[in-house]
Short mmCIF file of C-alpha atoms in Angstrom, two decimals:
data_model
loop_
_atom_site.label_atom_id
_atom_site.label_comp_id
_atom_site.label_asym_id
_atom_site.label_seq_id
_atom_site.Cartn_x
_atom_site.Cartn_y
_atom_site.Cartn_z
CA UNK F 12 162.46 -96.05 21.20
CA UNK F 13 165.61 -97.96 20.14
CA UNK F 14 167.46 -94.80 19.11
CA UNK F 15 166.86 -93.14 22.48
CA UNK F 16 167.98 -96.29 24.31
CA UNK F 17 171.15 -96.36 22.23
CA UNK F 18 171.93 -92.74 23.07
CA UNK F 19 171.32 -93.32 26.78
CA UNK F 20 173.48 -96.44 26.70
CA UNK F 21 176.30 -94.61 24.96
CA UNK F 22 176.15 -91.74 27.43
CA UNK F 23 176.12 -94.17 30.35
CA UNK F 24 179.17 -96.06 29.04
CA UNK F 25 180.97 -92.77 28.42
CA UNK F 26 180.23 -91.58 31.95
CA UNK F 27 181.43 -94.85 33.48
CA UNK F 28 184.60 -94.69 31.41
CA UNK F 29 185.33 -91.09 32.42
CA UNK F 30 184.72 -91.95 36.07
CA UNK F 31 187.08 -94.93 35.86
CA UNK F 32 189.78 -92.77 34.27
CA UNK F 33 189.32 -90.16 36.96
CA UNK F 34 189.63 -92.69 39.77
CA UNK F 35 192.79 -94.13 38.20
CA UNK F 36 194.24 -90.62 37.83
CA UNK F 37 193.56 -89.77 41.47
CA UNK F 38 195.00 -93.12 42.58
CA UNK F 39 198.15 -92.51 40.56
CA UNK F 40 198.59 -89.06 42.02
CA UNK F 41 198.17 -90.32 45.58
CA UNK F 42 200.47 -93.29 44.98
CA UNK F 43 203.17 -90.98 43.67
CA UNK F 44 203.21 -89.04 46.93
CA UNK F 45 202.59 -91.80 49.45
CA UNK F 46 206.25 -92.23 50.47
CA UNK F 47 206.78 -88.51 51.03
CA UNK F 48 206.02 -86.78 54.35
CA UNK F 49 203.35 -84.13 54.04
CA UNK F 50 203.72 -82.04 57.17
CA UNK F 51 205.37 -81.90 60.55
CA UNK F 52 204.11 -79.63 63.31
CA UNK F 53 202.10 -77.70 60.74
CA UNK F 54 205.08 -76.94 58.43
CA UNK F 55 205.38 -78.09 54.84
CA UNK F 56 208.14 -80.60 54.23
CA UNK F 57 208.91 -83.01 51.44
CA UNK F 58 208.10 -82.35 47.82
CA UNK F 59 207.08 -78.89 46.58
CA UNK F 60 203.35 -78.25 46.51
CA UNK F 61 201.52 -79.27 43.37
CA UNK F 62 200.61 -76.19 41.33
CA UNK F 63 197.60 -77.79 39.68
CA UNK F 64 194.72 -75.26 39.50
CA UNK F 65 191.88 -75.72 41.95
CA UNK F 66 188.83 -77.63 40.72
CA UNK F 67 185.25 -77.09 41.83
CA UNK F 68 184.14 -80.07 43.96
CA UNK F 69 182.47 -82.58 44.14
CA UNK F 70 181.68 -85.19 41.48
CA UNK F 71 177.94 -85.11 40.92
CA UNK F 72 177.57 -85.25 37.15
CA UNK F 73 174.71 -82.74 36.69
CA UNK F 74 173.10 -82.67 33.27
CA UNK F 75 174.97 -80.51 30.82
CA UNK F 76 178.00 -79.98 33.05
CA UNK F 77 181.24 -80.46 31.18
CA UNK F 78 184.28 -82.37 32.39
CA UNK F 79 187.49 -80.61 33.43
CA UNK F 80 191.11 -81.65 33.25
CA UNK F 81 193.54 -82.58 36.02
CA UNK F 82 197.10 -83.75 35.46
CA UNK F 83 196.27 -83.94 31.77
CA UNK F 84 193.49 -86.46 32.33
CA UNK F 85 189.86 -85.61 31.59
CA UNK F 86 187.82 -86.40 34.67
CA UNK F 87 184.19 -86.52 35.68
CA UNK F 88 181.83 -83.63 35.99
CA UNK F 89 182.32 -81.44 39.04
CA UNK F 90 180.02 -78.89 40.61
CA UNK F 91 179.94 -76.89 43.84
CA UNK F 92 178.66 -78.66 46.94
CA UNK F 93 175.81 -76.15 47.04
CA UNK F 94 174.01 -78.03 44.25
CA UNK F 95 173.57 -81.03 46.54
CA UNK F 96 170.37 -81.28 48.55
CA UNK F 97 171.38 -83.93 51.11
CA UNK F 98 171.49 -82.77 54.75
CA UNK F 99 174.93 -81.53 55.71
CA UNK F 100 177.10 -83.69 57.95
CA UNK F 101 180.09 -81.36 57.95
CA UNK F 102 181.29 -77.95 56.80
CA UNK F 103 183.85 -76.40 54.52
CA UNK F 104 184.33 -72.74 55.34
CA UNK F 105 186.38 -69.64 54.85
CA UNK F 106 185.94 -66.40 56.79
CA UNK F 107 182.99 -65.23 54.70
CA UNK F 108 181.22 -68.30 53.31
CA UNK F 109 180.36 -71.89 54.17
CA UNK F 110 179.42 -75.00 52.21
CA UNK F 111 177.79 -78.12 53.63
CA UNK F 112 179.40 -81.53 53.19
CA UNK F 113 176.79 -84.15 52.17
CA UNK F 114 176.86 -87.69 53.59
CA UNK F 115 178.14 -89.28 50.40
CA UNK F 116 181.18 -87.05 50.30
CA UNK F 117 181.93 -87.52 53.99
CA UNK F 118 182.18 -91.30 53.66
CA UNK F 119 185.80 -92.26 54.26
CA UNK F 120 186.86 -88.62 54.60
CA UNK F 121 188.26 -86.76 57.59
CA UNK F 122 189.17 -83.21 58.48
CA UNK F 123 192.81 -82.23 58.39
CA UNK F 124 193.58 -81.59 62.05
CA UNK F 125 192.17 -78.39 63.56
CA UNK F 126 190.69 -77.14 60.31
CA UNK F 127 187.70 -77.20 57.99
CA UNK F 128 189.76 -78.68 55.18
CA UNK F 129 188.55 -82.16 54.31
CA UNK F 130 190.87 -84.99 53.29
CA UNK F 131 189.03 -87.23 50.86
CA UNK F 132 189.54 -91.02 50.60
CA UNK F 133 191.63 -90.35 47.47
CA UNK F 134 194.08 -88.32 49.53
CA UNK F 135 193.10 -85.07 47.82
CA UNK F 136 191.79 -82.17 49.86
CA UNK F 137 188.46 -80.37 49.62
CA UNK F 138 188.19 -76.85 50.97
CA UNK F 139 186.49 -73.51 50.44
CA UNK F 140 189.01 -71.06 48.99
CA UNK F 141 189.26 -67.57 50.41
CA UNK F 142 186.64 -65.12 49.10
CA UNK F 143 184.91 -67.94 47.21
CA UNK F 144 181.49 -69.53 47.62
CA UNK F 145 182.22 -72.75 45.69
CA UNK F 146 184.31 -75.54 47.13
CA UNK F 147 187.43 -76.89 45.44
CA UNK F 148 189.24 -80.21 45.35
CA UNK F 149 193.01 -79.82 45.27
CA UNK F 150 196.04 -82.04 45.64
CA UNK F 151 197.12 -82.69 49.19
CA UNK F 152 199.38 -79.97 50.59
CA UNK F 153 198.01 -77.33 48.21
CA UNK F 154 199.51 -74.02 49.43
CA UNK F 155 196.23 -72.08 49.69
CA UNK F 156 194.60 -74.91 51.63
CA UNK F 157 197.66 -75.11 53.88
CA UNK F 158 197.33 -71.40 54.64
CA UNK F 159 193.70 -71.91 55.61
CA UNK F 160 194.69 -74.76 57.94
CA UNK F 161 197.32 -72.56 59.56
CA UNK F 162 194.77 -69.77 60.06
CA UNK F 163 192.32 -72.16 61.75
CA UNK F 164 195.02 -73.46 64.06
CA UNK F 165 196.13 -69.95 64.95
CA UNK F 166 192.53 -68.99 65.77
CA UNK F 167 192.14 -71.97 68.09
CA UNK F 168 195.50 -71.26 69.73
CA UNK F 169 194.47 -67.67 70.40
CA UNK F 170 191.73 -68.92 72.72
CA UNK F 171 191.16 -71.86 75.05
CA UNK F 172 190.30 -75.40 74.05
CA UNK F 173 188.56 -77.03 77.03
CA UNK F 174 188.65 -80.71 77.85
CA UNK F 175 190.46 -82.99 80.25
CA UNK F 176 191.04 -85.83 77.78
CA UNK F 177 192.23 -85.91 74.16
CA UNK F 178 188.73 -86.96 73.04
CA UNK F 179 187.11 -84.06 74.88
CA UNK F 180 189.60 -81.57 73.46
CA UNK F 181 189.06 -82.93 69.96
CA UNK F 182 185.31 -82.51 70.39
CA UNK F 183 185.79 -78.96 71.67
CA UNK F 184 188.06 -78.08 68.75
CA UNK F 185 185.53 -79.33 66.26
CA UNK F 186 182.62 -77.58 68.00
CA UNK F 187 184.50 -74.27 68.09
CA UNK F 188 185.51 -74.51 64.44
CA UNK F 189 181.97 -75.42 63.42
CA UNK F 190 180.49 -72.50 65.35
CA UNK F 191 183.07 -70.23 63.75
CA UNK F 192 182.07 -71.54 60.33
CA UNK F 193 178.37 -70.98 61.03
CA UNK F 194 179.03 -67.42 62.27
CA UNK F 195 178.44 -64.99 59.43
CA UNK F 196 180.46 -61.76 59.00
CA UNK F 197 177.47 -59.69 60.18
CA UNK F 198 177.16 -61.67 63.44
CA UNK F 199 174.29 -63.96 62.46
CA UNK F 200 174.77 -67.55 63.60
CA UNK F 201 173.24 -70.21 61.36
CA UNK F 202 171.77 -73.05 63.39
CA UNK F 203 173.11 -75.45 60.76
CA UNK F 204 173.94 -75.48 57.09
CA UNK F 205 170.99 -77.26 55.52
CA UNK F 206 167.75 -75.83 54.19
CA UNK F 207 165.47 -75.14 57.16
CA UNK F 208 168.40 -74.48 59.51
CA UNK F 209 170.09 -71.65 57.59
CA UNK F 210 168.57 -69.03 59.87
CA UNK F 211 169.69 -67.27 63.01
CA UNK F 212 167.80 -68.01 66.26
CA UNK F 213 168.42 -65.58 69.17
CA UNK F 214 168.56 -68.51 71.59
CA UNK F 215 171.18 -70.53 69.66
CA UNK F 216 173.16 -67.36 68.97
CA UNK F 217 173.21 -66.43 72.65
CA UNK F 218 174.68 -69.80 73.62
CA UNK F 219 177.30 -69.48 70.88
CA UNK F 220 178.22 -65.99 72.11
CA UNK F 221 178.70 -67.28 75.66
CA UNK F 222 180.82 -70.20 74.44
CA UNK F 223 183.02 -67.90 72.38
CA UNK F 224 183.36 -65.42 75.25
CA UNK F 225 184.51 -68.02 77.75
CA UNK F 226 186.99 -69.61 75.36
CA UNK F 227 188.73 -66.31 74.69
CA UNK F 228 187.15 -65.42 71.33
CA UNK F 229 185.89 -62.00 72.35
CA UNK F 230 185.50 -60.59 68.84
CA UNK F 231 183.17 -63.39 67.76
CA UNK F 232 181.10 -63.18 70.95
CA UNK F 233 180.66 -59.43 70.62
CA UNK F 234 179.83 -59.65 66.92
CA UNK F 235 176.91 -61.95 67.72
CA UNK F 236 175.58 -59.52 70.30
CA UNK F 237 175.80 -56.66 67.84
CA UNK F 238 173.67 -58.69 65.42
CA UNK F 239 171.13 -59.28 68.19
CA UNK F 240 170.99 -55.54 68.78
CA UNK F 241 170.54 -54.86 65.06
CA UNK F 242 167.66 -57.35 64.72
CA UNK F 243 165.77 -56.43 67.89
CA UNK F 244 162.22 -55.29 67.20
CA UNK F 245 161.04 -51.83 68.24
CA UNK F 246 159.10 -53.20 71.21
CA UNK F 247 162.24 -54.87 72.60
CA UNK F 248 161.45 -58.42 71.45
CA UNK F 249 162.91 -60.65 68.74
CA UNK F 250 161.54 -62.76 65.96
CA UNK F 251 161.83 -66.51 66.52
CA UNK F 252 164.49 -66.54 63.79
CA UNK F 253 165.81 -64.27 61.07
CA UNK F 254 167.32 -64.63 57.65
CA UNK F 255 171.11 -64.61 57.81
CA UNK F 256 171.32 -61.21 56.14
CA UNK F 257 169.32 -59.74 59.03
CA UNK F 258 166.49 -58.65 56.75
CA UNK F 259 163.79 -60.21 58.90
CA UNK F 260 161.98 -63.49 59.54
CA UNK F 261 161.65 -66.01 56.72
CA UNK F 262 158.00 -66.74 57.50
CA UNK F 263 155.14 -65.98 59.86
CA UNK F 264 156.38 -68.15 62.72
CA UNK F 265 155.30 -66.68 66.05
CA UNK F 266 157.95 -64.72 67.93
CA UNK F 267 159.25 -66.08 71.24
CA UNK F 268 159.55 -64.19 74.52
CA UNK F 269 162.43 -66.33 75.80
CA UNK F 270 164.87 -64.33 73.63
CA UNK F 271 164.34 -61.44 76.07
CA UNK F 272 166.07 -63.61 78.63
CA UNK F 273 168.70 -65.30 76.49
CA UNK F 274 170.16 -62.18 74.90
CA UNK F 275 170.71 -60.22 78.15
CA UNK F 276 172.11 -63.40 79.76
CA UNK F 277 174.57 -63.79 76.87
CA UNK F 278 175.52 -60.12 77.08
CA UNK F 279 176.24 -60.53 80.79
CA UNK F 280 178.37 -63.63 80.09
CA UNK F 281 180.32 -61.73 77.45
CA UNK F 282 180.85 -58.80 79.82
CA UNK F 283 182.19 -61.02 82.58
CA UNK F 284 184.73 -62.60 80.21
CA UNK F 285 185.63 -59.52 78.13
CA UNK F 286 188.89 -57.54 78.51
CA UNK F 287 188.38 -55.10 81.35
CA UNK F 288 189.97 -52.15 79.58
CA UNK F 289 187.37 -52.08 76.79
CA UNK F 290 184.29 -53.86 78.05
CA UNK F 291 182.51 -50.91 79.67
CA UNK F 292 182.72 -48.75 76.56
CA UNK F 293 181.45 -51.59 74.41
CA UNK F 294 178.66 -52.34 76.88
CA UNK F 295 177.44 -48.79 76.27
CA UNK F 296 176.78 -49.69 72.63
CA UNK F 297 174.70 -52.70 73.67
CA UNK F 298 172.90 -51.08 76.57
CA UNK F 299 169.94 -49.71 74.56
CA UNK F 300 169.23 -53.29 73.51
CA UNK F 301 169.37 -54.45 77.14
CA UNK F 302 167.05 -51.68 78.29
CA UNK F 303 164.39 -52.45 75.70
CA UNK F 304 164.62 -56.20 76.29
CA UNK F 305 164.48 -56.00 80.08
CA UNK F 306 161.73 -53.39 80.13
CA UNK F 307 159.58 -55.56 77.87
CA UNK F 308 160.27 -58.64 79.99
CA UNK F 309 159.39 -56.81 83.20
CA UNK F 310 156.21 -55.34 81.72
CA UNK F 311 155.10 -58.76 80.49
CA UNK F 312 154.86 -60.26 83.98
CA UNK F 313 151.32 -60.84 85.20
CA UNK F 314 149.82 -60.51 88.65
CA UNK F 315 151.19 -63.93 89.67
CA UNK F 316 154.68 -62.83 88.64
CA UNK F 317 154.85 -65.13 85.63
CA UNK F 318 155.14 -64.28 81.93
CA UNK F 319 152.27 -64.82 79.51
CA UNK F 320 151.95 -67.95 77.35
CA UNK F 321 154.56 -67.98 74.59
CA UNK F 322 156.20 -70.51 72.30
CA UNK F 323 159.10 -72.12 74.16
CA UNK F 324 162.29 -73.56 72.76
CA UNK F 325 160.18 -76.36 71.26
CA UNK F 326 158.73 -73.53 69.14
CA UNK F 327 155.27 -74.65 70.14
CA UNK F 328 152.67 -72.42 71.78
CA UNK F 329 151.36 -73.20 75.26
CA UNK F 330 148.12 -71.94 76.78
CA UNK F 331 149.69 -71.18 80.16
CA UNK F 332 153.12 -69.97 81.28
CA UNK F 333 155.92 -72.44 80.54
CA UNK F 334 159.25 -73.06 82.27
CA UNK F 335 161.10 -72.76 78.96
CA UNK F 336 160.19 -69.07 78.92
CA UNK F 337 160.05 -68.23 82.63
CA UNK F 338 163.53 -69.57 83.49
CA UNK F 339 165.39 -67.71 80.70
CA UNK F 340 163.51 -64.49 81.56
CA UNK F 341 164.62 -64.83 85.19
CA UNK F 342 168.24 -65.23 84.07
CA UNK F 343 167.86 -62.26 81.75
CA UNK F 344 166.33 -59.94 84.34
CA UNK F 345 169.01 -60.79 86.91
CA UNK F 346 171.68 -60.28 84.26
CA UNK F 347 170.14 -56.98 83.10
CA UNK F 348 170.02 -55.60 86.65
CA UNK F 349 173.69 -56.40 87.15
CA UNK F 350 174.63 -54.86 83.81
CA UNK F 351 172.67 -51.73 84.73
CA UNK F 352 174.80 -51.33 87.85
CA UNK F 353 177.94 -51.73 85.75
CA UNK F 354 176.65 -49.08 83.36
CA UNK F 355 175.86 -46.67 86.17
CA UNK F 356 172.08 -46.90 85.75
CA UNK F 357 170.76 -47.48 89.30
CA UNK F 358 167.15 -46.73 88.33
CA UNK F 359 167.16 -49.43 85.69
CA UNK F 360 168.89 -51.83 88.08
CA UNK F 361 166.25 -51.32 90.76
CA UNK F 362 163.36 -51.71 88.33
CA UNK F 363 164.67 -54.94 86.80
CA UNK F 364 165.73 -56.35 90.17
CA UNK F 365 162.17 -55.89 91.41
CA UNK F 366 160.84 -57.67 88.34
CA UNK F 367 163.32 -60.52 88.86
CA UNK F 368 162.13 -60.95 92.45
CA UNK F 369 158.50 -61.07 91.31
CA UNK F 370 159.29 -63.65 88.66
CA UNK F 371 161.37 -65.75 91.07
CA UNK F 372 158.50 -65.77 93.55
CA UNK F 373 156.04 -66.74 90.82
CA UNK F 374 158.25 -69.66 89.71
CA UNK F 375 158.61 -70.84 93.31
CA UNK F 376 154.87 -70.68 93.89
CA UNK F 377 153.62 -72.19 90.63
CA UNK F 378 156.37 -74.29 89.02
CA UNK F 379 158.31 -75.64 92.01
CA UNK F 380 155.41 -77.69 93.49
CA UNK F 381 155.12 -79.47 90.12
CA UNK F 382 158.83 -80.29 89.92
CA UNK F 383 159.32 -77.51 87.35
CA UNK F 384 157.22 -79.25 84.73
CA UNK F 385 156.59 -77.67 81.38
CA UNK F 386 153.49 -75.62 82.25
CA UNK F 387 151.86 -74.34 85.43
CA UNK F 388 148.65 -76.26 84.73
CA UNK F 389 150.56 -79.53 85.11
CA UNK F 390 149.04 -80.97 81.94
CA UNK F 391 152.08 -81.01 79.70
CA UNK F 392 154.56 -83.23 81.45
CA UNK F 393 158.26 -82.96 82.09
CA UNK F 394 160.52 -80.62 80.16
CA UNK F 395 164.29 -80.60 79.70
CA UNK F 396 164.08 -76.82 80.19
CA UNK F 397 164.12 -77.58 83.92
CA UNK F 398 167.90 -77.31 83.44
CA UNK F 399 167.46 -73.58 82.75
CA UNK F 400 166.78 -73.18 86.47
CA UNK F 401 170.36 -74.31 87.17
CA UNK F 402 173.67 -72.48 86.74
CA UNK F 403 175.01 -70.90 84.61
CA UNK F 404 171.54 -69.46 84.03
CA UNK F 405 170.04 -69.23 87.51
CA UNK F 406 171.12 -69.99 91.04
CA UNK F 407 169.65 -73.44 91.65
CA UNK F 408 166.70 -73.56 94.09
CA UNK F 409 167.03 -76.07 96.92
CA UNK F 410 164.53 -78.46 95.34
CA UNK F 411 166.06 -78.39 91.86
CA UNK F 412 168.39 -81.44 92.21
CA UNK F 413 165.39 -83.70 92.78
CA UNK F 414 163.58 -82.17 89.81
CA UNK F 415 166.61 -82.62 87.56
CA UNK F 416 166.90 -86.29 88.52
CA UNK F 417 163.23 -87.10 88.06
CA UNK F 418 162.96 -85.21 84.78
CA UNK F 419 166.05 -86.92 83.38
CA UNK F 420 164.61 -90.34 84.17
CA UNK F 421 161.25 -89.41 82.66
CA UNK F 422 162.76 -88.27 79.36
CA UNK F 423 165.41 -90.97 78.95
CA UNK F 424 165.12 -93.13 75.82
CA UNK F 425 166.44 -96.66 75.29
CA UNK F 426 169.18 -95.25 73.03
CA UNK F 427 170.60 -93.32 76.00
CA UNK F 428 169.54 -89.81 75.03
CA UNK F 429 166.62 -87.58 75.95
CA UNK F 430 163.55 -86.25 74.23
CA UNK F 431 162.81 -82.55 74.89
CA UNK F 432 159.77 -83.42 76.99
CA UNK F 433 157.01 -85.97 77.48
CA UNK F 434 154.04 -83.74 76.75
CA UNK F 435 151.43 -86.18 75.40
CA UNK F 436 150.21 -83.55 72.93
CA UNK F 437 153.65 -83.27 71.30
CA UNK F 438 155.06 -86.78 70.80
CA UNK F 439 158.72 -86.80 69.84
CA UNK F 440 159.05 -90.40 68.68
CA UNK F 441 162.22 -92.41 69.23
CA UNK F 442 164.81 -89.77 68.34
CA UNK F 443 166.90 -88.24 71.09
CA UNK F 444 167.80 -84.56 70.85
CA UNK F 445 171.40 -83.68 71.65
CA UNK F 446 170.68 -80.16 72.98
CA UNK F 447 168.07 -81.47 75.42
CA UNK F 448 170.45 -84.19 76.61
CA UNK F 449 173.41 -81.82 76.92
CA UNK F 450 171.34 -79.45 79.11
CA UNK F 451 171.63 -81.97 81.93
CA UNK F 452 175.37 -82.42 81.51
CA UNK F 453 175.76 -78.64 81.86
CA UNK F 454 173.39 -78.39 84.82
CA UNK F 455 175.11 -81.20 86.72
CA UNK F 456 178.58 -79.90 85.88
CA UNK F 457 177.61 -76.48 87.21
CA UNK F 458 175.97 -77.83 90.39
CA UNK F 459 178.85 -79.96 91.61
CA UNK F 460 177.89 -83.35 90.17
CA UNK F 461 180.77 -84.06 87.78
CA UNK F 462 180.21 -87.83 87.62
CA UNK F 463 176.65 -87.41 86.39
CA UNK F 464 177.74 -84.67 84.00
CA UNK F 465 180.58 -86.78 82.57
CA UNK F 466 178.24 -89.71 82.00
CA UNK F 467 175.75 -87.65 80.02
CA UNK F 468 178.43 -85.73 78.14
CA UNK F 469 180.20 -88.96 77.21
CA UNK F 470 176.99 -90.13 75.59
CA UNK F 471 176.66 -86.89 73.61
CA UNK F 472 180.28 -87.03 72.45
CA UNK F 473 179.93 -90.69 71.48
CA UNK F 474 177.25 -89.69 68.98
CA UNK F 475 179.47 -87.44 66.90
CA UNK F 476 179.43 -88.49 63.29
CA UNK F 477 182.36 -89.85 61.28
CA UNK F 478 183.70 -86.31 60.80
CA UNK F 479 183.49 -85.58 64.52
CA UNK F 480 180.50 -83.24 64.17
CA UNK F 481 177.74 -83.08 66.77
CA UNK F 482 174.35 -83.94 65.25
CA UNK F 483 170.99 -82.49 66.15
CA UNK F 484 169.40 -85.88 66.83
CA UNK F 485 170.23 -89.53 67.49
CA UNK F 486 167.95 -92.23 66.10
CA UNK F 487 166.52 -95.30 67.80
CA UNK F 488 169.59 -97.36 66.91
CA UNK F 489 171.93 -94.77 68.42
CA UNK F 490 173.12 -93.34 65.11
CA UNK F 491 173.58 -89.62 64.34
CA UNK F 492 170.49 -88.25 62.63
CA UNK F 493 169.23 -85.01 61.10
CA UNK F 494 171.90 -82.40 60.37
CA UNK F 495 175.40 -81.94 61.71
CA UNK F 496 176.87 -79.83 63.07
CA UNK F 497 174.26 -78.05 65.17
CA UNK F 498 175.61 -74.80 66.60
CA UNK F 499 173.47 -75.02 69.74
CA UNK F 500 174.74 -78.45 70.76
CA UNK F 501 178.30 -77.36 70.07
CA UNK F 502 177.94 -74.33 72.33
CA UNK F 503 176.39 -76.32 75.19
CA UNK F 504 179.16 -78.91 74.89
CA UNK F 505 181.89 -76.27 75.07
CA UNK F 506 180.29 -74.66 78.14
CA UNK F 507 179.97 -78.06 79.81
CA UNK F 508 183.61 -78.92 79.14
CA UNK F 509 184.66 -75.59 80.63
CA UNK F 510 182.64 -76.30 83.76
CA UNK F 511 184.04 -79.83 84.10
CA UNK F 512 187.54 -78.46 83.68
CA UNK F 513 187.03 -76.32 86.75
CA UNK F 514 186.64 -73.02 84.91
CA UNK F 515 183.73 -71.31 86.60
CA UNK F 516 181.03 -70.11 84.25
CA UNK F 517 179.37 -67.40 86.29
CA UNK F 518 175.65 -67.18 87.04
CA UNK F 519 173.78 -63.86 87.13
CA UNK F 520 173.40 -62.96 90.82
CA UNK F 521 170.07 -63.10 92.58
CA UNK F 522 168.68 -59.65 93.20
CA UNK F 523 168.39 -58.56 96.85
#
């Protein structure tokens, strides 16, 4: 229809014209300020901040969305980042909300140092204003954005930033800020900020709690544990994942028994790092959760000392006991017994210590002869969860170094990273998984092999995306893939950097 084509052509030309005007306006604004210093040591210097009102970002031009004005120039259509469906590669965040940064927006952009404020190629800043859920694009040095930057820097300075090199410290800063952004006010930790990852997994949350605890962010670590207590099921177990409001699971995915190990382990890690004058009283509020979790774990052990089949961290069911469940449960039972002693509950301590000894004997009898493969039937190959038998989870058995080496070699891909396992029934393709790879860096760092740990960690850090975020996966060509950041990889990286720095991350003691 000629009339329809004419309308579409006119609209297209109008859109192009508005976009060109907008780009010229932004260029003019940036050019005007290019000779003026913006900041020095975090303080505003130079010209007074521009008072232009904040604008919702970013330019997407959705149908029916009207243009807005900036500096007297009508610009293109803006809408909140939340309308974009592309996987996130970065985060804008305030203390209550978070917005994902899509790949197109991240191109040519960078974070303003030690913050979740993004400097765009134009020189303008994108950030998530306080108490808002829609992002805004503002002139550089906008006062509200500057306040948010100062708050982020103060939060980092209040804790510890591990790393022996500038690159390692930069990676740790970004991981900590990303975990903070993904931590919700109620204590839920989103695995990532893209559809399918906007849920809280007990396993990922436990690692984040431990990383926060050992970097001096006690409030965040404890908040996560309180959420775990609030979402524990009546029988002492946890759903595989929950909605971020804590209302329950998003689907019928089968629950996982490994959470009964991860959550007590994380609680023990928090307790060891927490201020001594308040930790015992706060442990009392978490102890009912520990009791239910440890009692269920102990009761689940079978005559051979091993737990029943359960989905492991792959979130796939196995028909026999798997190391991805048995190793975390051992860490959790040892941790629970020690916490019981601290809480003055000798009966609980004795009961869980006995269960830990049974489980340890079962692992030694059934998993150790197979090199700690995925399952006790030996039919499902190697598993990166072998690293869960190492510190800071469990005291390493004498034969574990050989198993770590052989498993690493078996799972290594040409791109330099690891697949979670080589079970022939669950092919992973050519993508490496950063959590599975980072497990080995942590295990080697904690068992006195810093050279091996550094080599693996260097690979992980080299795969950060252009914004410095750690991705979930790395493709065949060695490029970041899937979403970024992933909270779990960030937490493992922080723990590994602490270990390499010489800061001991304790391991729950073996039970006599």
